[in-house]
Amino acid sequence: MSGQFEQLVLPIGTTLDRFINTQQSNFPFAKGEFSQLLRDIAIASKIVNREINRAGLANIAGSFGAHNNHGEEQQKLDIVANVRFTRALKLGGEVCAIASEEDEEMIDTGNHNGKYVVAIDPLDGSSNIDVNVAVGTIFSIYRRISPAGTAPTQEDILQKGTNQVAAGYILYGSSTMLVLTSGAGVDGFTYEPSLGEYYLSHPNMRMPSNGKIYSVNESSFAGFPPGVQDYIRYCHEHNFSARYIGSFVADFHRNLLKGGIFMYPESLKSPEGKLRLMYECFPLAFIVEQAGGKASQGGKRILDIEPKRLHQRSPLYIGSAEMVESLEKHLLLDRVRV
Ligand code: AHM
Ligand code: MG
């Protein structure tokens, strides 16, 4: 074949399915159930991707007219995504319990033989839907603690981030991507809509150890801890770029690729921060560490936090290792100041 012709028929590469099968043989714990669970999530994400893409036409953009357990206005697509993911996980049969941002209580799927539990934010950043800005899905997978064959308990879901066996996110952006870790690095897959498949496009993703992007909602600056204010001043003085979409997955993904820090501190407005530990902080903290970055509560590693409540919030500083360390140094000065 001439070089020119070869360009026309380049191989498309490894599908997510094939990748999962290969992983299965790499991990002793990853039996068929675990692979099936990842497939169920991938299938639900394809359906949600379809719904998002036609939101403007199908009358599913906009508010649903109700509020979730956090008092936040639910968008129609929040509900659609929640149903799509929870249904896929219930039907799949591998999961005994689900914690979802959209449901106040843990969901008992009825699959009491299922070995896994899932924490999920079905559609993060959904207030951005109406203005065609990228949104995401975030998920964590744990092995249950209670014995198989019994009803799941709170203990199954309230596990430390270090217990995650896998975590991932789907970014519904200019292209749709699924980024996944099962504890041996991070891999990114891009969705090819005409084939209906995810393909491995970003193998072994590594986060730059340093960067010049900081992402924070600066409107709350006056209420941030002094150390965070100092760090933001440091970012200004060193000509860092401010980039904040208001869609966590999209902000995180950009920083993962380019190097940067994302911050959602505690503030006078949100004394515990805004982001939820179980299905926002833990999964992205697992991913960031697997890519060489760091995630901190401001003095404590996020993955080491023992969750007490399903919808617990936490301050979050996540991104390039050196930037998170620098932020932590600024926070340490707060203690000296007092
Ligand atoms: P949500 O789960 O209700 O969508 O809220 C989480 C979102 C994140 O995607 C984003 O980082 C953050 O809220 C933005 O919050 P704020 O508008 O306070 O900056
Ligand atoms: Mg969310």
mmCIF file of C-alpha atoms and ligand atoms in Angstrom:
data_model
loop_
_atom_site.group_PDB
_atom_site.id
_atom_site.type_symbol
_atom_site.label_atom_id
_atom_site.label_comp_id
_atom_site.label_asym_id
_atom_site.label_seq_id
_atom_site.Cartn_x
_atom_site.Cartn_y
_atom_site.Cartn_z
ATOM 1 C CA MET A 1 0.000 0.000 0.000
ATOM 2 C CA SER A 2 1.232 3.483 -0.758
ATOM 3 C CA GLY A 3 1.707 5.763 2.248
ATOM 4 C CA GLN A 4 -1.103 7.972 0.969
ATOM 5 C CA PHE A 5 -3.541 5.052 0.828
ATOM 6 C CA GLU A 6 -2.515 3.825 4.272
ATOM 7 C CA GLN A 7 -3.581 7.187 5.677
ATOM 8 C CA LEU A 8 -7.124 6.486 4.451
ATOM 9 C CA VAL A 9 -7.422 3.156 6.208
ATOM 10 C CA LEU A 10 -5.668 3.776 9.493
ATOM 11 C CA PRO A 11 -6.713 1.251 12.170
ATOM 12 C CA ILE A 12 -9.318 2.636 14.585
ATOM 13 C CA GLY A 13 -7.753 0.884 17.548
ATOM 14 C CA THR A 14 -8.832 -0.871 20.729
ATOM 15 C CA THR A 15 -12.467 -0.798 21.768
ATOM 16 C CA LEU A 16 -13.406 -0.301 25.418
ATOM 17 C CA ASP A 17 -14.822 -3.824 25.433
ATOM 18 C CA ARG A 18 -11.577 -5.392 24.284
ATOM 19 C CA PHE A 19 -9.624 -3.229 26.725
ATOM 20 C CA ILE A 20 -11.825 -4.348 29.624
ATOM 21 C CA ASN A 21 -11.340 -7.984 28.654
ATOM 22 C CA THR A 22 -7.558 -7.521 28.636
ATOM 23 C CA GLN A 23 -7.692 -5.757 32.016
ATOM 24 C CA GLN A 24 -9.713 -8.639 33.377
ATOM 25 C CA SER A 25 -6.812 -10.988 32.843
ATOM 26 C CA ASN A 26 -4.429 -8.449 34.447
ATOM 27 C CA PHE A 27 -6.380 -8.185 37.704
ATOM 28 C CA PRO A 28 -7.046 -11.221 39.842
ATOM 29 C CA PHE A 29 -10.188 -9.694 41.385
ATOM 30 C CA ALA A 30 -11.644 -8.582 38.060
ATOM 31 C CA LYS A 31 -13.863 -11.483 37.196
ATOM 32 C CA GLY A 32 -16.571 -11.349 34.554
ATOM 33 C CA GLU A 33 -18.965 -9.443 36.848
ATOM 34 C CA PHE A 34 -16.667 -6.457 37.135
ATOM 35 C CA SER A 35 -16.218 -6.251 33.370
ATOM 36 C CA GLN A 36 -19.961 -6.523 32.887
ATOM 37 C CA LEU A 37 -20.504 -3.686 35.340
ATOM 38 C CA LEU A 38 -18.142 -1.419 33.396
ATOM 39 C CA ARG A 39 -19.980 -2.337 30.209
ATOM 40 C CA ASP A 40 -23.329 -1.461 31.805
ATOM 41 C CA ILE A 41 -22.008 1.975 32.729
ATOM 42 C CA ALA A 42 -20.646 2.464 29.208
ATOM 43 C CA ILE A 43 -23.981 1.526 27.622
ATOM 44 C CA ALA A 44 -25.948 3.883 29.886
ATOM 45 C CA SER A 45 -23.481 6.663 29.039
ATOM 46 C CA LYS A 46 -24.107 6.163 25.325
ATOM 47 C CA ILE A 47 -27.839 6.594 25.885
ATOM 48 C CA VAL A 48 -27.283 9.694 28.025
ATOM 49 C CA ASN A 49 -24.935 11.039 25.364
ATOM 50 C CA ARG A 50 -27.717 10.633 22.802
ATOM 51 C CA GLU A 51 -30.210 12.437 25.061
ATOM 52 C CA ILE A 52 -27.794 15.314 25.680
ATOM 53 C CA ASN A 53 -27.110 15.731 21.985
ATOM 54 C CA ARG A 54 -30.777 16.088 21.140
ATOM 55 C CA ALA A 55 -31.789 17.986 24.272
ATOM 56 C CA GLY A 56 -32.721 21.122 22.348
ATOM 57 C CA LEU A 57 -35.016 19.164 20.013
ATOM 58 C CA ALA A 58 -36.601 16.678 22.388
ATOM 59 C CA ASN A 59 -37.912 19.118 25.014
ATOM 60 C CA ILE A 60 -35.667 17.673 27.688
ATOM 61 C CA ALA A 61 -33.532 20.747 28.296
ATOM 62 C CA GLY A 62 -34.470 23.016 31.188
ATOM 63 C CA SER A 63 -35.718 22.607 34.691
ATOM 64 C CA PHE A 64 -37.951 19.776 35.856
ATOM 65 C CA GLY A 65 -39.613 21.991 38.453
ATOM 66 C CA ALA A 66 -38.435 19.998 41.483
ATOM 67 C CA HIS A 67 -35.439 20.082 43.829
ATOM 68 C CA ASN A 68 -33.103 17.278 44.844
ATOM 69 C CA ASN A 69 -32.074 16.411 48.406
ATOM 70 C CA HIS A 70 -29.451 19.208 48.336
ATOM 71 C CA GLY A 71 -32.137 21.802 47.618
ATOM 72 C CA GLU A 72 -30.793 22.232 44.075
ATOM 73 C CA GLU A 73 -33.149 22.681 41.152
ATOM 74 C CA GLN A 74 -33.300 19.421 39.173
ATOM 75 C CA GLN A 75 -32.942 19.668 35.421
ATOM 76 C CA LYS A 76 -34.943 17.278 33.253
ATOM 77 C CA LEU A 77 -31.706 15.719 32.082
ATOM 78 C CA ASP A 78 -30.597 15.133 35.696
ATOM 79 C CA ILE A 79 -33.571 12.871 36.067
ATOM 80 C CA VAL A 80 -33.193 11.234 32.663
ATOM 81 C CA ALA A 81 -29.516 10.455 33.364
ATOM 82 C CA ASN A 82 -30.295 9.151 36.851
ATOM 83 C CA VAL A 83 -32.931 6.770 35.492
ATOM 84 C CA ARG A 84 -30.670 5.602 32.651
ATOM 85 C CA PHE A 85 -27.721 4.785 34.925
ATOM 86 C CA THR A 86 -29.650 3.288 37.840
ATOM 87 C CA ARG A 87 -31.761 1.171 35.494
ATOM 88 C CA ALA A 88 -28.688 -0.153 33.666
ATOM 89 C CA LEU A 89 -27.037 -1.005 36.992
ATOM 90 C CA LYS A 90 -30.156 -2.685 38.374
ATOM 91 C CA LEU A 91 -30.724 -4.742 35.228
ATOM 92 C CA GLY A 92 -27.045 -5.649 34.964
ATOM 93 C CA GLY A 93 -27.289 -7.549 38.243
ATOM 94 C CA GLU A 94 -23.685 -6.992 39.452
ATOM 95 C CA VAL A 95 -24.463 -4.140 41.839
ATOM 96 C CA CYS A 96 -26.294 -4.568 45.160
ATOM 97 C CA ALA A 97 -26.497 -0.856 46.094
ATOM 98 C CA ILE A 98 -26.235 2.547 44.447
ATOM 99 C CA ALA A 99 -25.667 5.983 45.969
ATOM 100 C CA SER A 100 -26.761 8.691 43.548
ATOM 101 C CA GLU A 101 -26.612 12.455 43.866
ATOM 102 C CA GLU A 102 -30.251 12.523 42.814
ATOM 103 C CA ASP A 103 -31.558 10.091 45.463
ATOM 104 C CA GLU A 104 -31.646 10.922 49.136
ATOM 105 C CA GLU A 105 -31.244 7.334 50.353
ATOM 106 C CA MET A 106 -29.035 4.501 49.188
ATOM 107 C CA ILE A 107 -30.821 2.408 46.538
ATOM 108 C CA ASP A 108 -31.100 -1.313 47.250
ATOM 109 C CA THR A 109 -31.119 -2.739 43.711
ATOM 110 C CA GLY A 110 -32.618 -6.041 44.872
ATOM 111 C CA ASN A 111 -29.591 -7.887 43.437
ATOM 112 C CA HIS A 112 -28.453 -9.208 46.784
ATOM 113 C CA ASN A 113 -25.918 -11.515 45.178
ATOM 114 C CA GLY A 114 -24.233 -8.543 43.462
ATOM 115 C CA LYS A 115 -20.673 -8.067 44.722
ATOM 116 C CA TYR A 116 -20.309 -4.367 43.972
ATOM 117 C CA VAL A 117 -21.670 -0.993 45.025
ATOM 118 C CA VAL A 118 -21.608 2.153 42.911
ATOM 119 C CA ALA A 119 -21.634 5.838 43.877
ATOM 120 C CA ILE A 120 -22.635 8.081 40.984
ATOM 121 C CA ASP A 121 -23.327 11.648 39.988
ATOM 122 C CA PRO A 122 -25.358 10.880 36.860
ATOM 123 C CA LEU A 123 -25.102 14.381 35.372
ATOM 124 C CA ASP A 124 -22.679 16.804 36.917
ATOM 125 C CA GLY A 125 -22.783 20.470 35.957
ATOM 126 C CA SER A 126 -26.310 20.069 34.631
ATOM 127 C CA SER A 127 -27.108 23.764 35.067
ATOM 128 C CA ASN A 128 -24.876 24.165 31.985
ATOM 129 C CA ILE A 129 -27.079 22.048 29.718
ATOM 130 C CA ASP A 130 -29.298 24.889 28.532
ATOM 131 C CA VAL A 131 -26.314 26.839 27.259
ATOM 132 C CA ASN A 132 -24.651 23.924 25.442
ATOM 133 C CA VAL A 133 -21.707 23.709 27.800
ATOM 134 C CA ALA A 134 -19.997 20.386 28.543
ATOM 135 C CA VAL A 135 -21.366 18.228 31.357
ATOM 136 C CA GLY A 136 -20.256 14.912 32.840
ATOM 137 C CA THR A 137 -21.036 11.705 34.712
ATOM 138 C CA ILE A 138 -18.810 10.655 37.630
ATOM 139 C CA PHE A 139 -18.735 7.208 39.243
ATOM 140 C CA SER A 140 -16.941 5.058 41.808
ATOM 141 C CA ILE A 141 -17.053 1.295 42.203
ATOM 142 C CA TYR A 142 -16.411 -0.578 45.473
ATOM 143 C CA ARG A 143 -16.617 -4.182 46.513
ATOM 144 C CA ARG A 144 -19.363 -4.644 49.092
ATOM 145 C CA ILE A 145 -18.430 -5.325 52.712
ATOM 146 C CA SER A 146 -21.537 -7.216 53.833
ATOM 147 C CA PRO A 147 -21.750 -10.848 52.724
ATOM 148 C CA ALA A 148 -23.210 -11.628 49.289
ATOM 149 C CA GLY A 149 -26.767 -12.888 49.471
ATOM 150 C CA THR A 150 -27.814 -10.372 52.158
ATOM 151 C CA ALA A 151 -29.351 -6.896 51.850
ATOM 152 C CA PRO A 152 -26.739 -4.126 51.391
ATOM 153 C CA THR A 153 -25.998 -1.818 54.321
ATOM 154 C CA GLN A 154 -24.771 1.770 54.755
ATOM 155 C CA GLU A 155 -21.347 0.306 55.542
ATOM 156 C CA ASP A 156 -21.142 -1.004 51.971
ATOM 157 C CA ILE A 157 -21.459 2.465 50.531
ATOM 158 C CA LEU A 158 -19.703 4.571 53.194
ATOM 159 C CA GLN A 159 -16.217 3.327 52.378
ATOM 160 C CA LYS A 160 -12.986 5.286 52.246
ATOM 161 C CA GLY A 161 -11.829 6.458 48.816
ATOM 162 C CA THR A 162 -8.804 4.164 49.095
ATOM 163 C CA ASN A 163 -11.187 1.185 48.845
ATOM 164 C CA GLN A 164 -12.347 2.079 45.336
ATOM 165 C CA VAL A 165 -11.706 -0.703 42.836
ATOM 166 C CA ALA A 166 -12.445 1.542 39.896
ATOM 167 C CA ALA A 167 -13.555 5.080 39.140
ATOM 168 C CA GLY A 168 -14.257 7.074 36.049
ATOM 169 C CA TYR A 169 -15.994 9.924 34.383
ATOM 170 C CA ILE A 170 -17.686 10.581 31.106
ATOM 171 C CA LEU A 171 -17.260 14.021 29.609
ATOM 172 C CA TYR A 172 -20.007 14.979 27.183
ATOM 173 C CA GLY A 173 -17.958 17.662 25.455
ATOM 174 C CA SER A 174 -16.878 18.601 21.945
ATOM 175 C CA SER A 175 -16.359 14.858 21.753
ATOM 176 C CA THR A 176 -17.565 12.386 24.345
ATOM 177 C CA MET A 177 -14.866 10.697 26.408
ATOM 178 C CA LEU A 178 -14.783 8.044 29.083
ATOM 179 C CA VAL A 179 -11.791 8.223 31.416
ATOM 180 C CA LEU A 180 -11.224 5.205 33.616
ATOM 181 C CA THR A 181 -8.954 3.818 36.293
ATOM 182 C CA SER A 182 -9.020 0.470 37.993
ATOM 183 C CA GLY A 183 -5.906 1.205 40.012
ATOM 184 C CA ALA A 184 -3.256 0.627 37.358
ATOM 185 C CA GLY A 185 -3.051 4.012 35.640
ATOM 186 C CA VAL A 186 -5.637 6.048 33.775
ATOM 187 C CA ASP A 187 -6.905 5.437 30.267
ATOM 188 C CA GLY A 188 -9.117 7.640 28.110
ATOM 189 C CA PHE A 189 -11.566 6.425 25.452
ATOM 190 C CA THR A 190 -13.234 8.593 22.843
ATOM 191 C CA TYR A 191 -16.729 7.798 21.633
ATOM 192 C CA GLU A 192 -17.119 7.226 17.901
ATOM 193 C CA PRO A 193 -20.847 7.935 17.402
ATOM 194 C CA SER A 194 -21.142 6.421 13.933
ATOM 195 C CA LEU A 195 -19.859 3.083 15.271
ATOM 196 C CA GLY A 196 -21.432 3.386 18.715
ATOM 197 C CA GLU A 197 -18.166 2.405 20.427
ATOM 198 C CA TYR A 198 -15.585 3.904 22.750
ATOM 199 C CA TYR A 199 -12.018 3.579 21.437
ATOM 200 C CA LEU A 200 -8.815 3.868 23.415
ATOM 201 C CA SER A 201 -7.522 7.303 22.411
ATOM 202 C CA HIS A 202 -5.514 8.356 25.500
ATOM 203 C CA PRO A 203 -3.632 5.339 26.901
ATOM 204 C CA ASN A 204 -1.836 5.744 30.239
ATOM 205 C CA MET A 205 -2.745 9.395 30.866
ATOM 206 C CA ARG A 206 -0.239 11.291 33.019
ATOM 207 C CA MET A 207 -0.950 14.671 34.559
ATOM 208 C CA PRO A 208 1.829 17.266 34.209
ATOM 209 C CA SER A 209 3.443 17.666 37.641
ATOM 210 C CA ASN A 210 3.069 21.433 37.399
ATOM 211 C CA GLY A 211 0.962 23.863 35.431
ATOM 212 C CA LYS A 212 -0.240 27.426 35.073
ATOM 213 C CA ILE A 213 -4.005 27.053 35.164
ATOM 214 C CA TYR A 214 -6.067 27.670 38.297
ATOM 215 C CA SER A 215 -9.792 26.936 38.390
ATOM 216 C CA VAL A 216 -11.935 28.369 41.167
ATOM 217 C CA ASN A 217 -15.164 30.314 41.505
ATOM 218 C CA GLU A 218 -13.507 33.546 42.601
ATOM 219 C CA SER A 219 -16.801 35.262 43.377
ATOM 220 C CA SER A 220 -16.531 33.714 46.855
ATOM 221 C CA PHE A 221 -12.967 35.034 47.359
ATOM 222 C CA ALA A 222 -13.836 37.192 50.382
ATOM 223 C CA GLY A 223 -15.168 34.131 52.224
ATOM 224 C CA PHE A 224 -12.233 31.788 51.442
ATOM 225 C CA PRO A 225 -9.678 30.817 54.128
ATOM 226 C CA PRO A 226 -6.751 33.315 54.151
ATOM 227 C CA GLY A 227 -4.328 30.638 52.857
ATOM 228 C CA VAL A 228 -6.495 30.071 49.779
ATOM 229 C CA GLN A 229 -6.727 33.827 49.232
ATOM 230 C CA ASP A 230 -2.917 34.025 49.426
ATOM 231 C CA TYR A 231 -2.524 31.182 46.943
ATOM 232 C CA ILE A 232 -4.911 32.897 44.508
ATOM 233 C CA ARG A 233 -2.875 36.108 44.851
ATOM 234 C CA TYR A 234 0.230 34.005 44.109
ATOM 235 C CA CYS A 235 -1.523 32.727 40.936
ATOM 236 C CA HIS A 236 -2.231 36.342 39.916
ATOM 237 C CA GLU A 237 1.338 37.453 40.587
ATOM 238 C CA HIS A 238 2.754 34.584 38.533
ATOM 239 C CA ASN A 239 0.467 35.225 35.554
ATOM 240 C CA PHE A 240 -1.405 31.935 35.800
ATOM 241 C CA SER A 241 -4.452 31.550 33.564
ATOM 242 C CA ALA A 242 -7.865 31.513 35.241
ATOM 243 C CA ARG A 243 -10.127 28.873 33.666
ATOM 244 C CA TYR A 244 -13.455 27.987 35.276
ATOM 245 C CA ILE A 245 -16.314 26.406 33.362
ATOM 246 C CA GLY A 246 -18.492 25.586 36.380
ATOM 247 C CA SER A 247 -18.691 21.982 35.189
ATOM 248 C CA PHE A 248 -16.361 19.948 37.384
ATOM 249 C CA VAL A 249 -15.627 17.141 34.925
ATOM 250 C CA ALA A 250 -14.801 19.591 32.140
ATOM 251 C CA ASP A 251 -12.586 21.736 34.392
ATOM 252 C CA PHE A 252 -10.865 18.623 35.744
ATOM 253 C CA HIS A 253 -10.328 17.078 32.320
ATOM 254 C CA ARG A 254 -8.690 20.198 30.920
ATOM 255 C CA ASN A 255 -6.373 20.434 33.914
ATOM 256 C CA LEU A 256 -5.553 16.717 33.679
ATOM 257 C CA LEU A 257 -4.366 17.191 30.115
ATOM 258 C CA LYS A 258 -2.682 20.575 30.463
ATOM 259 C CA GLY A 259 -1.629 20.768 34.112
ATOM 260 C CA GLY A 260 -3.481 22.889 36.636
ATOM 261 C CA ILE A 261 -5.311 23.034 39.937
ATOM 262 C CA PHE A 262 -9.060 22.976 40.610
ATOM 263 C CA MET A 263 -10.233 24.378 43.952
ATOM 264 C CA TYR A 264 -13.599 24.340 45.669
ATOM 265 C CA PRO A 265 -12.736 25.615 49.167
ATOM 266 C CA GLU A 266 -14.954 25.995 52.161
ATOM 267 C CA SER A 267 -16.271 29.562 52.319
ATOM 268 C CA LEU A 268 -18.693 31.679 54.287
ATOM 269 C CA LYS A 269 -21.310 30.731 51.663
ATOM 270 C CA SER A 270 -20.508 26.974 51.728
ATOM 271 C CA PRO A 271 -18.845 26.166 55.084
ATOM 272 C CA GLU A 272 -18.126 22.549 54.052
ATOM 273 C CA GLY A 273 -17.352 23.327 50.413
ATOM 274 C CA LYS A 274 -19.842 22.315 47.745
ATOM 275 C CA LEU A 275 -18.648 19.124 46.136
ATOM 276 C CA ARG A 276 -19.810 15.765 47.444
ATOM 277 C CA LEU A 277 -17.261 13.306 48.733
ATOM 278 C CA MET A 278 -18.738 10.000 47.583
ATOM 279 C CA TYR A 279 -19.481 10.700 43.920
ATOM 280 C CA GLU A 280 -17.528 13.856 43.057
ATOM 281 C CA CYS A 281 -14.352 14.061 45.183
ATOM 282 C CA PHE A 282 -13.441 10.367 45.682
ATOM 283 C CA PRO A 283 -13.629 9.231 42.047
ATOM 284 C CA LEU A 284 -11.675 12.175 40.659
ATOM 285 C CA ALA A 285 -9.172 11.922 43.535
ATOM 286 C CA PHE A 286 -8.546 8.276 42.599
ATOM 287 C CA ILE A 287 -8.091 9.229 38.954
ATOM 288 C CA VAL A 288 -5.817 12.186 39.698
ATOM 289 C CA GLU A 289 -3.525 10.079 41.923
ATOM 290 C CA GLN A 290 -3.384 7.326 39.325
ATOM 291 C CA ALA A 291 -2.309 9.973 36.790
ATOM 292 C CA GLY A 292 0.437 11.309 39.096
ATOM 293 C CA GLY A 293 -1.491 14.256 40.602
ATOM 294 C CA LYS A 294 -2.854 14.969 44.086
ATOM 295 C CA ALA A 295 -6.192 15.601 45.792
ATOM 296 C CA SER A 296 -6.360 17.256 49.186
ATOM 297 C CA GLN A 297 -8.990 18.491 51.581
ATOM 298 C CA GLY A 298 -6.437 21.103 52.620
ATOM 299 C CA GLY A 299 -4.109 19.201 54.934
ATOM 300 C CA LYS A 300 -5.583 15.739 54.461
ATOM 301 C CA ARG A 301 -5.513 13.382 51.498
ATOM 302 C CA ILE A 302 -9.044 13.133 50.083
ATOM 303 C CA LEU A 303 -8.898 9.351 49.638
ATOM 304 C CA ASP A 304 -8.175 8.864 53.366
ATOM 305 C CA ILE A 305 -11.356 10.574 54.560
ATOM 306 C CA GLU A 306 -13.814 8.264 56.334
ATOM 307 C CA PRO A 307 -17.250 9.234 55.023
ATOM 308 C CA LYS A 308 -20.012 9.541 57.588
ATOM 309 C CA ARG A 309 -22.927 10.514 55.341
ATOM 310 C CA LEU A 310 -23.986 9.625 51.816
ATOM 311 C CA HIS A 311 -24.147 13.206 50.606
ATOM 312 C CA GLN A 312 -21.278 14.576 52.693
ATOM 313 C CA ARG A 313 -19.480 17.586 51.228
ATOM 314 C CA SER A 314 -15.787 18.399 51.355
ATOM 315 C CA PRO A 315 -13.469 21.238 50.398
ATOM 316 C CA LEU A 316 -11.375 20.049 47.451
ATOM 317 C CA TYR A 317 -7.992 20.999 46.007
ATOM 318 C CA ILE A 318 -7.118 18.699 43.112
ATOM 319 C CA GLY A 319 -4.665 18.717 40.262
ATOM 320 C CA SER A 320 -0.970 18.801 39.410
ATOM 321 C CA ALA A 321 1.073 17.508 42.352
ATOM 322 C CA GLU A 322 3.328 20.547 42.749
ATOM 323 C CA MET A 323 0.430 22.991 42.576
ATOM 324 C CA VAL A 324 -1.576 21.131 45.233
ATOM 325 C CA GLU A 325 1.558 21.003 47.433
ATOM 326 C CA SER A 326 2.067 24.748 46.995
ATOM 327 C CA LEU A 327 -1.578 25.421 47.921
ATOM 328 C CA GLU A 328 -1.163 23.246 51.032
ATOM 329 C CA LYS A 329 1.910 25.259 52.059
ATOM 330 C CA HIS A 330 -0.148 28.448 51.839
ATOM 331 C CA LEU A 331 -2.829 26.813 53.998
ATOM 332 C CA LEU A 332 -0.226 25.776 56.598
ATOM 333 C CA LEU A 333 0.631 29.450 57.054
ATOM 334 C CA ASP A 334 -2.988 29.948 58.188
ATOM 335 C CA ARG A 335 -2.224 27.817 61.248
ATOM 336 C CA VAL A 336 0.883 29.866 62.045
ATOM 337 C CA ARG A 337 -1.134 33.086 61.666
ATOM 338 C CA VAL A 338 -3.741 32.068 64.264
HETATM 339 P P1 AHM B 1 -24.055 19.764 40.546
HETATM 340 O O1 AHM B 1 -23.639 18.388 40.976
HETATM 341 O O2 AHM B 1 -25.348 20.183 41.160
HETATM 342 O O3 AHM B 1 -24.040 19.936 39.069
HETATM 343 O O4 AHM B 1 -22.984 20.778 41.196
HETATM 344 C C1 AHM B 1 -21.640 20.557 40.996
HETATM 345 C C2 AHM B 1 -21.095 21.616 40.072
HETATM 346 C C3 AHM B 1 -19.722 21.268 39.562
HETATM 347 O O5 AHM B 1 -19.807 20.671 38.306
HETATM 348 C C4 AHM B 1 -19.041 22.602 39.479
HETATM 349 O O6 AHM B 1 -17.650 22.490 39.630
HETATM 350 C C5 AHM B 1 -19.663 23.353 40.608
HETATM 351 O O7 AHM B 1 -20.942 22.790 40.819
HETATM 352 C C6 AHM B 1 -19.827 24.803 40.299
HETATM 353 O O8 AHM B 1 -20.331 25.434 41.423
HETATM 354 P P2 AHM B 1 -20.390 27.037 41.534
HETATM 355 O O9 AHM B 1 -21.468 27.469 40.602
HETATM 356 O O10 AHM B 1 -20.683 27.315 42.962
HETATM 357 O O11 AHM B 1 -19.028 27.549 41.105
HETATM 358 MG MG MG B 2 -22.614 16.988 40.793
#
